[in-house]
PDB file of C-alpha atoms in Angstrom:
ATOM      1  CA  MET A   1     -30.539 -47.124 188.490  1.00  0.00           C
ATOM      2  CA  ALA A   2     -31.066 -46.306 184.799  1.00  0.00           C
ATOM      3  CA  ARG A   3     -31.653 -49.972 184.106  1.00  0.00           C
ATOM      4  CA  TYR A   4     -34.218 -50.086 186.978  1.00  0.00           C
ATOM      5  CA  ILE A   5     -36.004 -47.071 185.702  1.00  0.00           C
ATOM      6  CA  LEU A   6     -36.249 -48.435 182.153  1.00  0.00           C
ATOM      7  CA  LYS A   7     -37.554 -51.659 183.429  1.00  0.00           C
ATOM      8  CA  ARG A   8     -40.232 -49.874 185.580  1.00  0.00           C
ATOM      9  CA  ILE A   9     -41.264 -47.511 182.547  1.00  0.00           C
ATOM     10  CA  ALA A  10     -41.725 -50.709 180.492  1.00  0.00           C
ATOM     11  CA  MET A  11     -44.010 -52.132 183.302  1.00  0.00           C
ATOM     12  CA  MET A  12     -45.832 -48.888 183.286  1.00  0.00           C
ATOM     13  CA  VAL A  13     -46.701 -49.044 179.646  1.00  0.00           C
ATOM     14  CA  VAL A  14     -47.878 -52.629 179.927  1.00  0.00           C
ATOM     15  CA  THR A  15     -50.072 -51.660 182.970  1.00  0.00           C
ATOM     16  CA  VAL A  16     -51.548 -48.561 181.251  1.00  0.00           C
ATOM     17  CA  PHE A  17     -52.253 -50.775 178.177  1.00  0.00           C
ATOM     18  CA  VAL A  18     -54.101 -53.330 180.347  1.00  0.00           C
ATOM     19  CA  VAL A  19     -56.099 -50.762 182.234  1.00  0.00           C
ATOM     20  CA  THR A  20     -57.002 -49.003 178.966  1.00  0.00           C
ATOM     21  CA  ALA A  21     -58.036 -52.148 177.399  1.00  0.00           C
ATOM     22  CA  LEU A  22     -60.236 -53.558 180.487  1.00  0.00           C
ATOM     23  CA  THR A  23     -61.856 -50.125 180.821  1.00  0.00           C
ATOM     24  CA  PHE A  24     -62.765 -49.876 177.126  1.00  0.00           C
ATOM     25  CA  ILE A  25     -64.181 -53.422 177.041  1.00  0.00           C
ATOM     26  CA  MET A  26     -66.073 -52.799 180.377  1.00  0.00           C
ATOM     27  CA  MET A  27     -67.653 -49.747 179.059  1.00  0.00           C
ATOM     28  CA  ARG A  28     -68.883 -51.418 175.793  1.00  0.00           C
ATOM     29  CA  TRP A  29     -70.353 -54.188 178.035  1.00  0.00           C
ATOM     30  CA  MET A  30     -72.270 -51.658 179.996  1.00  0.00           C
ATOM     31  CA  PRO A  31     -76.024 -51.909 179.060  1.00  0.00           C
ATOM     32  CA  GLY A  32     -77.667 -49.080 177.249  1.00  0.00           C
ATOM     33  CA  SER A  33     -76.208 -46.436 174.870  1.00  0.00           C
ATOM     34  CA  PRO A  34     -74.853 -43.003 175.829  1.00  0.00           C
ATOM     35  CA  PHE A  35     -77.241 -41.534 173.389  1.00  0.00           C
ATOM     36  CA  ASN A  36     -80.414 -43.075 174.983  1.00  0.00           C
ATOM     37  CA  ASN A  37     -82.492 -40.121 175.194  1.00  0.00           C
ATOM     38  CA  PRO A  38     -86.414 -40.103 174.823  1.00  0.00           C
ATOM     39  CA  LYS A  39     -86.057 -36.914 172.850  1.00  0.00           C
ATOM     40  CA  LEU A  40     -83.855 -38.559 170.071  1.00  0.00           C
ATOM     41  CA  SER A  41     -85.483 -40.843 167.440  1.00  0.00           C
ATOM     42  CA  ALA A  42     -83.920 -44.088 166.478  1.00  0.00           C
ATOM     43  CA  SER A  43     -82.436 -42.749 163.342  1.00  0.00           C
ATOM     44  CA  GLN A  44     -80.778 -39.879 165.265  1.00  0.00           C
ATOM     45  CA  ILE A  45     -79.427 -42.392 167.711  1.00  0.00           C
ATOM     46  CA  ALA A  46     -78.011 -44.481 164.755  1.00  0.00           C
ATOM     47  CA  ALA A  47     -76.653 -41.327 163.207  1.00  0.00           C
ATOM     48  CA  LEU A  48     -74.820 -40.406 166.446  1.00  0.00           C
ATOM     49  CA  SER A  49     -73.293 -44.030 166.839  1.00  0.00           C
ATOM     50  CA  ARG A  50     -72.035 -43.695 163.283  1.00  0.00           C
ATOM     51  CA  GLN A  51     -70.544 -40.192 163.988  1.00  0.00           C
ATOM     52  CA  TYR A  52     -68.668 -41.459 166.956  1.00  0.00           C
ATOM     53  CA  GLY A  53     -67.707 -44.806 165.483  1.00  0.00           C
ATOM     54  CA  LEU A  54     -69.773 -46.962 168.064  1.00  0.00           C
ATOM     55  CA  ASP A  55     -71.302 -48.858 165.083  1.00  0.00           C
ATOM     56  CA  LYS A  56     -67.932 -50.438 164.326  1.00  0.00           C
ATOM     57  CA  PRO A  57     -66.473 -53.743 165.860  1.00  0.00           C
ATOM     58  CA  VAL A  58     -65.003 -53.297 169.439  1.00  0.00           C
ATOM     59  CA  LEU A  59     -61.638 -54.211 168.301  1.00  0.00           C
ATOM     60  CA  VAL A  60     -61.642 -51.742 165.652  1.00  0.00           C
ATOM     61  CA  GLN A  61     -62.918 -49.048 167.900  1.00  0.00           C
ATOM     62  CA  PHE A  62     -60.258 -49.972 170.417  1.00  0.00           C
ATOM     63  CA  TRP A  63     -57.396 -49.883 167.785  1.00  0.00           C
ATOM     64  CA  GLN A  64     -58.548 -46.408 166.555  1.00  0.00           C
ATOM     65  CA  TYR A  65     -58.693 -45.179 170.264  1.00  0.00           C
ATOM     66  CA  LEU A  66     -55.180 -46.490 171.019  1.00  0.00           C
ATOM     67  CA  VAL A  67     -53.586 -44.842 167.858  1.00  0.00           C
ATOM     68  CA  ASN A  68     -55.363 -41.460 168.740  1.00  0.00           C
ATOM     69  CA  ALA A  69     -54.406 -41.638 172.454  1.00  0.00           C
ATOM     70  CA  LEU A  70     -50.664 -42.181 171.549  1.00  0.00           C
ATOM     71  CA  HIS A  71     -51.120 -38.600 169.891  1.00  0.00           C
ATOM     72  CA  PHE A  72     -52.746 -37.388 173.001  1.00  0.00           C
ATOM     73  CA  ASP A  73     -56.107 -37.299 171.282  1.00  0.00           C
ATOM     74  CA  PHE A  74     -58.628 -38.747 173.633  1.00  0.00           C
ATOM     75  CA  GLY A  75     -61.610 -37.913 171.348  1.00  0.00           C
ATOM     76  CA  THR A  76     -64.486 -35.440 171.954  1.00  0.00           C
ATOM     77  CA  SER A  77     -67.099 -35.543 174.764  1.00  0.00           C
ATOM     78  CA  TYR A  78     -70.501 -36.968 173.865  1.00  0.00           C
ATOM     79  CA  ILE A  79     -72.390 -34.703 176.308  1.00  0.00           C
ATOM     80  CA  ASN A  80     -70.256 -31.503 175.753  1.00  0.00           C
ATOM     81  CA  THR A  81     -70.593 -31.812 172.117  1.00  0.00           C
ATOM     82  CA  GLY A  82     -67.381 -31.137 170.314  1.00  0.00           C
ATOM     83  CA  GLN A  83     -65.344 -30.392 173.279  1.00  0.00           C
ATOM     84  CA  SER A  84     -61.857 -31.899 173.335  1.00  0.00           C
ATOM     85  CA  VAL A  85     -61.372 -34.428 176.227  1.00  0.00           C
ATOM     86  CA  SER A  86     -57.832 -33.425 176.491  1.00  0.00           C
ATOM     87  CA  LEU A  87     -58.706 -29.840 176.960  1.00  0.00           C
ATOM     88  CA  MET A  88     -61.478 -30.714 179.461  1.00  0.00           C
ATOM     89  CA  ILE A  89     -59.003 -32.685 181.512  1.00  0.00           C
ATOM     90  CA  GLY A  90     -56.269 -29.857 180.968  1.00  0.00           C
ATOM     91  CA  GLN A  91     -58.683 -27.331 182.487  1.00  0.00           C
ATOM     92  CA  ARG A  92     -59.881 -29.465 185.445  1.00  0.00           C
ATOM     93  CA  LEU A  93     -56.707 -31.382 186.432  1.00  0.00           C
ATOM     94  CA  PRO A  94     -54.942 -28.253 187.946  1.00  0.00           C
ATOM     95  CA  VAL A  95     -57.910 -27.684 190.252  1.00  0.00           C
ATOM     96  CA  SER A  96     -57.677 -31.414 191.453  1.00  0.00           C
ATOM     97  CA  MET A  97     -53.882 -31.169 191.884  1.00  0.00           C
ATOM     98  CA  GLN A  98     -54.030 -27.984 193.926  1.00  0.00           C
ATOM     99  CA  LEU A  99     -56.598 -29.554 196.184  1.00  0.00           C
ATOM    100  CA  GLY A 100     -54.732 -32.802 196.569  1.00  0.00           C
ATOM    101  CA  PHE A 101     -51.420 -30.923 196.895  1.00  0.00           C
ATOM    102  CA  GLN A 102     -52.870 -28.825 199.850  1.00  0.00           C
ATOM    103  CA  ALA A 103     -54.038 -32.099 201.460  1.00  0.00           C
ATOM    104  CA  LEU A 104     -50.725 -33.500 201.289  1.00  0.00           C
ATOM    105  CA  ILE A 105     -48.935 -30.346 202.714  1.00  0.00           C
ATOM    106  CA  VAL A 106     -51.457 -30.459 205.612  1.00  0.00           C
ATOM    107  CA  GLY A 107     -51.675 -34.393 206.085  1.00  0.00           C
ATOM    108  CA  VAL A 108     -48.039 -35.723 205.711  1.00  0.00           C
ATOM    109  CA  PRO A 109     -46.072 -33.582 208.033  1.00  0.00           C
ATOM    110  CA  LEU A 110     -48.843 -33.449 210.664  1.00  0.00           C
ATOM    111  CA  GLY A 111     -49.289 -37.053 210.402  1.00  0.00           C
ATOM    112  CA  MET A 112     -45.591 -37.762 210.911  1.00  0.00           C
ATOM    113  CA  TYR A 113     -45.437 -35.243 213.783  1.00  0.00           C
ATOM    114  CA  VAL A 114     -48.465 -36.852 215.588  1.00  0.00           C
ATOM    115  CA  GLY A 115     -47.170 -40.592 214.910  1.00  0.00           C
ATOM    116  CA  THR A 116     -43.702 -39.715 216.292  1.00  0.00           C
ATOM    117  CA  TRP A 117     -45.104 -37.848 219.237  1.00  0.00           C
ATOM    118  CA  GLN A 118     -47.332 -40.750 220.118  1.00  0.00           C
ATOM    119  CA  ALA A 119     -44.251 -43.250 219.814  1.00  0.00           C
ATOM    120  CA  MET A 120     -42.322 -41.213 222.330  1.00  0.00           C
ATOM    121  CA  ARG A 121     -45.320 -41.343 224.691  1.00  0.00           C
ATOM    122  CA  LYS A 122     -46.010 -45.108 224.142  1.00  0.00           C
ATOM    123  CA  ASN A 123     -48.791 -46.560 226.288  1.00  0.00           C
ATOM    124  CA  THR A 124     -49.706 -43.284 228.072  1.00  0.00           C
ATOM    125  CA  ALA A 125     -53.152 -41.724 228.158  1.00  0.00           C
ATOM    126  CA  THR A 126     -52.030 -39.361 225.398  1.00  0.00           C
ATOM    127  CA  ASP A 127     -51.031 -42.316 223.133  1.00  0.00           C
ATOM    128  CA  TYR A 128     -54.209 -44.178 223.794  1.00  0.00           C
ATOM    129  CA  SER A 129     -56.236 -40.960 223.132  1.00  0.00           C
ATOM    130  CA  LEU A 130     -54.670 -40.211 219.871  1.00  0.00           C
ATOM    131  CA  SER A 131     -54.807 -43.924 218.920  1.00  0.00           C
ATOM    132  CA  VAL A 132     -58.579 -43.756 219.164  1.00  0.00           C
ATOM    133  CA  VAL A 133     -58.890 -40.423 217.342  1.00  0.00           C
ATOM    134  CA  THR A 134     -56.672 -41.486 214.340  1.00  0.00           C
ATOM    135  CA  LEU A 135     -58.480 -44.744 214.232  1.00  0.00           C
ATOM    136  CA  ILE A 136     -61.805 -42.902 214.014  1.00  0.00           C
ATOM    137  CA  PHE A 137     -60.580 -40.600 211.282  1.00  0.00           C
ATOM    138  CA  THR A 138     -59.003 -43.654 209.356  1.00  0.00           C
ATOM    139  CA  ALA A 139     -62.321 -45.431 209.316  1.00  0.00           C
ATOM    140  CA  LEU A 140     -64.618 -42.311 208.667  1.00  0.00           C
ATOM    141  CA  PRO A 141     -65.405 -42.066 205.075  1.00  0.00           C
ATOM    142  CA  ASP A 142     -64.151 -38.843 203.357  1.00  0.00           C
ATOM    143  CA  PHE A 143     -67.669 -38.077 202.211  1.00  0.00           C
ATOM    144  CA  LEU A 144     -69.098 -38.257 205.646  1.00  0.00           C
ATOM    145  CA  LEU A 145     -66.365 -36.091 207.127  1.00  0.00           C
ATOM    146  CA  ALA A 146     -66.897 -33.588 204.178  1.00  0.00           C
ATOM    147  CA  MET A 147     -70.657 -33.283 205.152  1.00  0.00           C
ATOM    148  CA  LEU A 148     -69.885 -32.917 208.823  1.00  0.00           C
ATOM    149  CA  LEU A 149     -67.332 -30.083 208.285  1.00  0.00           C
ATOM    150  CA  MET A 150     -70.074 -28.427 205.849  1.00  0.00           C
ATOM    151  CA  VAL A 151     -72.637 -28.708 208.568  1.00  0.00           C
ATOM    152  CA  PHE A 152     -70.456 -27.300 211.358  1.00  0.00           C
ATOM    153  CA  PHE A 153     -68.383 -24.672 209.533  1.00  0.00           C
ATOM    154  CA  ALA A 154     -70.569 -23.585 206.674  1.00  0.00           C
ATOM    155  CA  ILE A 155     -73.995 -23.961 207.985  1.00  0.00           C
ATOM    156  CA  ASP A 156     -74.119 -23.922 211.995  1.00  0.00           C
ATOM    157  CA  PHE A 157     -71.071 -21.529 212.087  1.00  0.00           C
ATOM    158  CA  PRO A 158     -70.831 -19.910 208.680  1.00  0.00           C
ATOM    159  CA  ILE A 159     -67.010 -19.273 208.570  1.00  0.00           C
ATOM    160  CA  PHE A 160     -66.273 -20.867 205.221  1.00  0.00           C
ATOM    161  CA  PRO A 161     -68.121 -21.085 201.901  1.00  0.00           C
ATOM    162  CA  ILE A 162     -70.444 -24.197 201.704  1.00  0.00           C
ATOM    163  CA  THR A 163     -69.461 -24.960 198.160  1.00  0.00           C
ATOM    164  CA  GLY A 164     -67.507 -23.473 195.190  1.00  0.00           C
ATOM    165  CA  TRP A 165     -63.841 -22.900 194.330  1.00  0.00           C
ATOM    166  CA  ASP A 166     -63.422 -19.051 193.937  1.00  0.00           C
ATOM    167  CA  SER A 167     -61.255 -18.320 196.861  1.00  0.00           C
ATOM    168  CA  TRP A 168     -58.739 -19.824 199.354  1.00  0.00           C
ATOM    169  CA  MET A 169     -61.569 -19.833 201.879  1.00  0.00           C
ATOM    170  CA  SER A 170     -63.530 -22.114 199.669  1.00  0.00           C
ATOM    171  CA  SER A 171     -60.637 -24.502 199.618  1.00  0.00           C
ATOM    172  CA  VAL A 172     -60.333 -24.961 203.415  1.00  0.00           C
ATOM    173  CA  LEU A 173     -63.177 -27.426 204.099  1.00  0.00           C
ATOM    174  CA  PRO A 174     -62.329 -29.745 201.162  1.00  0.00           C
ATOM    175  CA  THR A 175     -58.719 -29.734 201.974  1.00  0.00           C
ATOM    176  CA  LEU A 176     -59.467 -30.747 205.621  1.00  0.00           C
ATOM    177  CA  ALA A 177     -61.994 -33.444 204.389  1.00  0.00           C
ATOM    178  CA  LEU A 178     -59.070 -34.904 202.327  1.00  0.00           C
ATOM    179  CA  GLY A 179     -56.257 -34.048 204.632  1.00  0.00           C
ATOM    180  CA  MET A 180     -57.768 -35.427 208.068  1.00  0.00           C
ATOM    181  CA  GLY A 181     -57.706 -38.977 206.749  1.00  0.00           C
ATOM    182  CA  VAL A 182     -54.176 -38.521 205.574  1.00  0.00           C
ATOM    183  CA  ILE A 183     -53.172 -37.362 208.902  1.00  0.00           C
ATOM    184  CA  ALA A 184     -54.677 -40.248 210.630  1.00  0.00           C
ATOM    185  CA  PHE A 185     -53.179 -42.765 208.245  1.00  0.00           C
ATOM    186  CA  VAL A 186     -49.755 -41.397 208.277  1.00  0.00           C
ATOM    187  CA  ALA A 187     -49.757 -41.058 212.118  1.00  0.00           C
ATOM    188  CA  ARG A 188     -50.739 -44.580 212.667  1.00  0.00           C
ATOM    189  CA  PHE A 189     -48.193 -45.797 210.143  1.00  0.00           C
ATOM    190  CA  THR A 190     -45.367 -43.622 211.554  1.00  0.00           C
ATOM    191  CA  ARG A 191     -46.108 -44.572 215.166  1.00  0.00           C
ATOM    192  CA  SER A 192     -45.799 -48.334 214.351  1.00  0.00           C
ATOM    193  CA  GLN A 193     -42.550 -47.732 212.399  1.00  0.00           C
ATOM    194  CA  THR A 194     -41.063 -45.249 215.024  1.00  0.00           C
ATOM    195  CA  LEU A 195     -41.900 -47.811 217.919  1.00  0.00           C
ATOM    196  CA  GLU A 196     -40.074 -50.595 215.957  1.00  0.00           C
ATOM    197  CA  THR A 197     -37.019 -48.247 215.373  1.00  0.00           C
ATOM    198  CA  LEU A 198     -37.062 -47.091 218.910  1.00  0.00           C
ATOM    199  CA  ASP A 199     -36.550 -50.839 220.071  1.00  0.00           C
ATOM    200  CA  SER A 200     -33.620 -51.441 217.709  1.00  0.00           C
ATOM    201  CA  ASP A 201     -30.000 -51.842 218.668  1.00  0.00           C
ATOM    202  CA  GLN A 202     -29.289 -48.716 216.485  1.00  0.00           C
ATOM    203  CA  ILE A 203     -31.147 -46.484 218.922  1.00  0.00           C
ATOM    204  CA  GLN A 204     -29.728 -48.147 222.077  1.00  0.00           C
ATOM    205  CA  LEU A 205     -26.221 -47.569 220.506  1.00  0.00           C
ATOM    206  CA  ALA A 206     -26.929 -43.823 219.856  1.00  0.00           C
ATOM    207  CA  TYR A 207     -28.068 -43.502 223.534  1.00  0.00           C
ATOM    208  CA  ALA A 208     -24.926 -45.088 224.548  1.00  0.00           C
ATOM    209  CA  LYS A 209     -22.965 -42.537 222.607  1.00  0.00           C
ATOM    210  CA  GLY A 210     -24.403 -39.796 224.717  1.00  0.00           C
ATOM    211  CA  LEU A 211     -26.835 -38.365 222.447  1.00  0.00           C
ATOM    212  CA  ASN A 212     -30.023 -36.880 223.988  1.00  0.00           C
ATOM    213  CA  GLU A 213     -33.536 -37.967 223.154  1.00  0.00           C
ATOM    214  CA  GLY A 214     -34.153 -35.148 220.760  1.00  0.00           C
ATOM    215  CA  GLN A 215     -31.063 -35.949 218.762  1.00  0.00           C
ATOM    216  CA  VAL A 216     -31.852 -39.680 218.818  1.00  0.00           C
ATOM    217  CA  ILE A 217     -35.500 -39.001 217.513  1.00  0.00           C
ATOM    218  CA  LEU A 218     -34.407 -36.699 214.959  1.00  0.00           C
ATOM    219  CA  LYS A 219     -31.230 -38.245 213.470  1.00  0.00           C
ATOM    220  CA  HIS A 220     -32.301 -41.811 213.835  1.00  0.00           C
ATOM    221  CA  ALA A 221     -35.905 -42.589 214.673  1.00  0.00           C
ATOM    222  CA  VAL A 222     -37.580 -40.000 212.329  1.00  0.00           C
ATOM    223  CA  ARG A 223     -35.253 -40.761 209.310  1.00  0.00           C
ATOM    224  CA  ASN A 224     -35.885 -44.620 209.664  1.00  0.00           C
ATOM    225  CA  SER A 225     -39.600 -44.146 209.813  1.00  0.00           C
ATOM    226  CA  LEU A 226     -39.551 -41.808 206.875  1.00  0.00           C
ATOM    227  CA  ILE A 227     -38.357 -44.638 204.508  1.00  0.00           C
ATOM    228  CA  PRO A 228     -41.557 -46.739 204.909  1.00  0.00           C
ATOM    229  CA  VAL A 229     -43.603 -43.644 204.706  1.00  0.00           C
ATOM    230  CA  LEU A 230     -42.128 -42.665 201.399  1.00  0.00           C
ATOM    231  CA  THR A 231     -43.327 -45.992 199.777  1.00  0.00           C
ATOM    232  CA  LEU A 232     -46.910 -44.915 200.648  1.00  0.00           C
ATOM    233  CA  LEU A 233     -46.638 -41.412 199.193  1.00  0.00           C
ATOM    234  CA  GLY A 234     -46.679 -42.629 195.708  1.00  0.00           C
ATOM    235  CA  PRO A 235     -50.084 -43.978 195.345  1.00  0.00           C
ATOM    236  CA  LEU A 236     -51.479 -41.614 198.172  1.00  0.00           C
ATOM    237  CA  THR A 237     -50.245 -38.742 196.134  1.00  0.00           C
ATOM    238  CA  ALA A 238     -51.617 -39.895 192.872  1.00  0.00           C
ATOM    239  CA  GLY A 239     -54.955 -40.501 194.525  1.00  0.00           C
ATOM    240  CA  LEU A 240     -54.988 -36.994 196.063  1.00  0.00           C
ATOM    241  CA  LEU A 241     -53.657 -35.060 192.936  1.00  0.00           C
ATOM    242  CA  THR A 242     -55.996 -36.636 190.564  1.00  0.00           C
ATOM    243  CA  GLY A 243     -58.980 -35.530 192.579  1.00  0.00           C
ATOM    244  CA  SER A 244     -61.285 -37.220 195.186  1.00  0.00           C
ATOM    245  CA  ALA A 245     -64.382 -37.755 193.206  1.00  0.00           C
ATOM    246  CA  LEU A 246     -66.837 -37.587 196.166  1.00  0.00           C
ATOM    247  CA  ILE A 247     -65.203 -34.632 197.738  1.00  0.00           C
ATOM    248  CA  GLU A 248     -65.089 -32.638 194.528  1.00  0.00           C
ATOM    249  CA  THR A 249     -68.885 -33.466 193.982  1.00  0.00           C
ATOM    250  CA  ILE A 250     -69.792 -32.515 197.387  1.00  0.00           C
ATOM    251  CA  TYR A 251     -68.092 -29.224 197.443  1.00  0.00           C
ATOM    252  CA  SER A 252     -69.008 -28.581 193.732  1.00  0.00           C
ATOM    253  CA  ILE A 253     -65.318 -28.180 192.798  1.00  0.00           C
ATOM    254  CA  PRO A 254     -64.619 -28.102 189.021  1.00  0.00           C
ATOM    255  CA  GLY A 255     -62.033 -30.848 189.214  1.00  0.00           C
ATOM    256  CA  ILE A 256     -61.179 -33.966 187.296  1.00  0.00           C
ATOM    257  CA  GLY A 257     -62.956 -36.145 189.928  1.00  0.00           C
ATOM    258  CA  ASN A 258     -66.084 -34.316 189.618  1.00  0.00           C
ATOM    259  CA  GLN A 259     -65.833 -34.660 185.924  1.00  0.00           C
ATOM    260  CA  PHE A 260     -65.344 -38.335 186.218  1.00  0.00           C
ATOM    261  CA  VAL A 261     -68.498 -38.851 188.228  1.00  0.00           C
ATOM    262  CA  ALA A 262     -70.505 -36.859 185.724  1.00  0.00           C
ATOM    263  CA  SER A 263     -69.087 -38.776 182.642  1.00  0.00           C
ATOM    264  CA  ILE A 264     -70.033 -42.210 184.319  1.00  0.00           C
ATOM    265  CA  SER A 265     -73.599 -41.243 185.210  1.00  0.00           C
ATOM    266  CA  SER A 266     -73.950 -39.800 181.315  1.00  0.00           C
ATOM    267  CA  LYS A 267     -71.909 -42.807 179.866  1.00  0.00           C
ATOM    268  CA  ASP A 268     -69.576 -40.222 178.251  1.00  0.00           C
ATOM    269  CA  TYR A 269     -67.071 -42.827 177.031  1.00  0.00           C
ATOM    270  CA  PRO A 270     -64.200 -40.632 175.850  1.00  0.00           C
ATOM    271  CA  VAL A 271     -64.209 -38.719 179.120  1.00  0.00           C
ATOM    272  CA  ILE A 272     -64.176 -41.971 181.173  1.00  0.00           C
ATOM    273  CA  MET A 273     -61.256 -43.274 179.196  1.00  0.00           C
ATOM    274  CA  GLY A 274     -59.194 -40.204 179.105  1.00  0.00           C
ATOM    275  CA  THR A 275     -59.721 -39.675 182.938  1.00  0.00           C
ATOM    276  CA  THR A 276     -58.834 -43.374 183.713  1.00  0.00           C
ATOM    277  CA  ILE A 277     -55.658 -43.196 181.477  1.00  0.00           C
ATOM    278  CA  VAL A 278     -54.419 -39.870 183.197  1.00  0.00           C
ATOM    279  CA  TYR A 279     -55.203 -41.192 186.615  1.00  0.00           C
ATOM    280  CA  THR A 280     -53.323 -44.555 185.746  1.00  0.00           C
ATOM    281  CA  VAL A 281     -50.244 -42.806 184.254  1.00  0.00           C
ATOM    282  CA  MET A 282     -50.067 -40.491 187.280  1.00  0.00           C
ATOM    283  CA  LEU A 283     -50.394 -43.385 189.666  1.00  0.00           C
ATOM    284  CA  GLN A 284     -47.545 -45.244 188.116  1.00  0.00           C
ATOM    285  CA  VAL A 285     -45.219 -42.133 187.823  1.00  0.00           C
ATOM    286  CA  MET A 286     -45.832 -41.382 191.516  1.00  0.00           C
ATOM    287  CA  ILE A 287     -45.106 -45.110 192.634  1.00  0.00           C
ATOM    288  CA  LEU A 288     -41.865 -44.776 190.614  1.00  0.00           C
ATOM    289  CA  ILE A 289     -40.846 -41.606 192.311  1.00  0.00           C
ATOM    290  CA  GLY A 290     -41.570 -42.962 195.600  1.00  0.00           C
ATOM    291  CA  ASP A 291     -39.432 -46.043 195.127  1.00  0.00           C
ATOM    292  CA  ILE A 292     -36.665 -43.834 193.864  1.00  0.00           C
ATOM    293  CA  ALA A 293     -37.023 -41.550 196.872  1.00  0.00           C
ATOM    294  CA  THR A 294     -36.950 -44.635 199.077  1.00  0.00           C
ATOM    295  CA  ALA A 295     -33.711 -45.939 197.663  1.00  0.00           C
ATOM    296  CA  ILE A 296     -32.071 -42.462 197.841  1.00  0.00           C
ATOM    297  CA  ALA A 297     -33.062 -42.092 201.445  1.00  0.00           C
ATOM    298  CA  ASP A 298     -31.802 -45.663 202.377  1.00  0.00           C
ATOM    299  CA  PRO A 299     -28.790 -46.553 200.246  1.00  0.00           C
ATOM    300  CA  ARG A 300     -28.976 -50.068 201.655  1.00  0.00           C
ATOM    301  CA  ILE A 301     -32.037 -50.680 199.369  1.00  0.00           C
ATOM    302  CA  ARG A 302     -30.981 -52.070 196.011  1.00  0.00           C
ATOM    303  CA  PHE A 303     -33.234 -51.213 193.146  1.00  0.00           C
ATOM    304  CA  GLY A 304     -35.334 -54.167 192.479  1.00  0.00           C
ATOM    305  CA  GLY A 305     -36.926 -54.495 195.966  1.00  0.00           C
ATOM    306  CA  ASN A 306     -34.019 -56.264 197.699  1.00  0.00           C
ATOM    307  CA  ARG A 307     -31.805 -55.112 200.467  1.00  0.00           C
TER     308      ARG A 307
END
C-alpha cells in the first residue's frame, strides 16, 4: 500500500504542476490587462504592471510564482490591494467546505437509500416514478434548482432567507440546491449497481442459506453496491467541498466559489491561480482517499486498479 500511495502522490505532483502551468499560460493569453481601468493613466498601468512583475517574460513570472507557491505564498490580490491570496482562501474555504459537507451528508445516504429501495422494487410503478424524478434532478442544472428553491421557499413562501450565510436557516436552500443533484446521481448509480448485485450467484447463495430479504440486502447487496459508489465520492467530495461557484454566487455565500467567479471577471490572476491550485490538490487527495477506501471495502481489489 505504501508503494501505491507514494506512486499516486508522485502523480498528484505532476498533475498539479501541469494544471498550474496551463492555467498560468492561459491567463497570460487572455486579452486585456487586469489593470485596464479608464480611471488609470497609461503610466499608472505600467507602474502597476512593474509592481506585480507582469512586465517580465512569462517564463520568469511562472518560475517566480512556482517558487513562492512552494512556500504557500500565492501572492496578493490585484483587486483587494495588498490582501494575501492565502489568507483570502483560508477565510473562505471553510464556508465552502461546510456547504459541501452538508450537501454530502444529505445527498449520499439518501441517494443510496433511494437507489436500493428502487432496486428492491424493480419494474414497479414506484421504481418508474422515482427513475423519472431522479432523471429530472440529474439533468436539472444546479443554478436553475437554486433559483426555483429561492422563488418557492424564500419569496412565495418566505420560510428561509433568500441570500446570506449568517445562520443555519440561510444554509438550508443552498444545501438542498447542491444536495438534490447528489441524491439523484447516487440513487441512479446505486440502483443499477444493486440490480446487478441482486442478479449475482452470491445473492442466490445467500437466499439458499436461509437469509431473509433484509439480511441479504444489508449484508450483501448494499455492501457490494457501496464499493462503486466509493469511487465516485472522491471527485464528488472535492467538487462540493471547494464550492459550487454558481450556487455561492446566487445565494451570496462568501465561499471560495464565489471568490473564484469574481476573480475571473476582474482578471485577478493571483486569486485565480491560488483557487485553481487548492481545488486541484483537494481533488487529487479526495480521489486517492476514495481509491484507498474502495480497496479497504473490497480486499479483492489490488492497489493499481486490478483485481
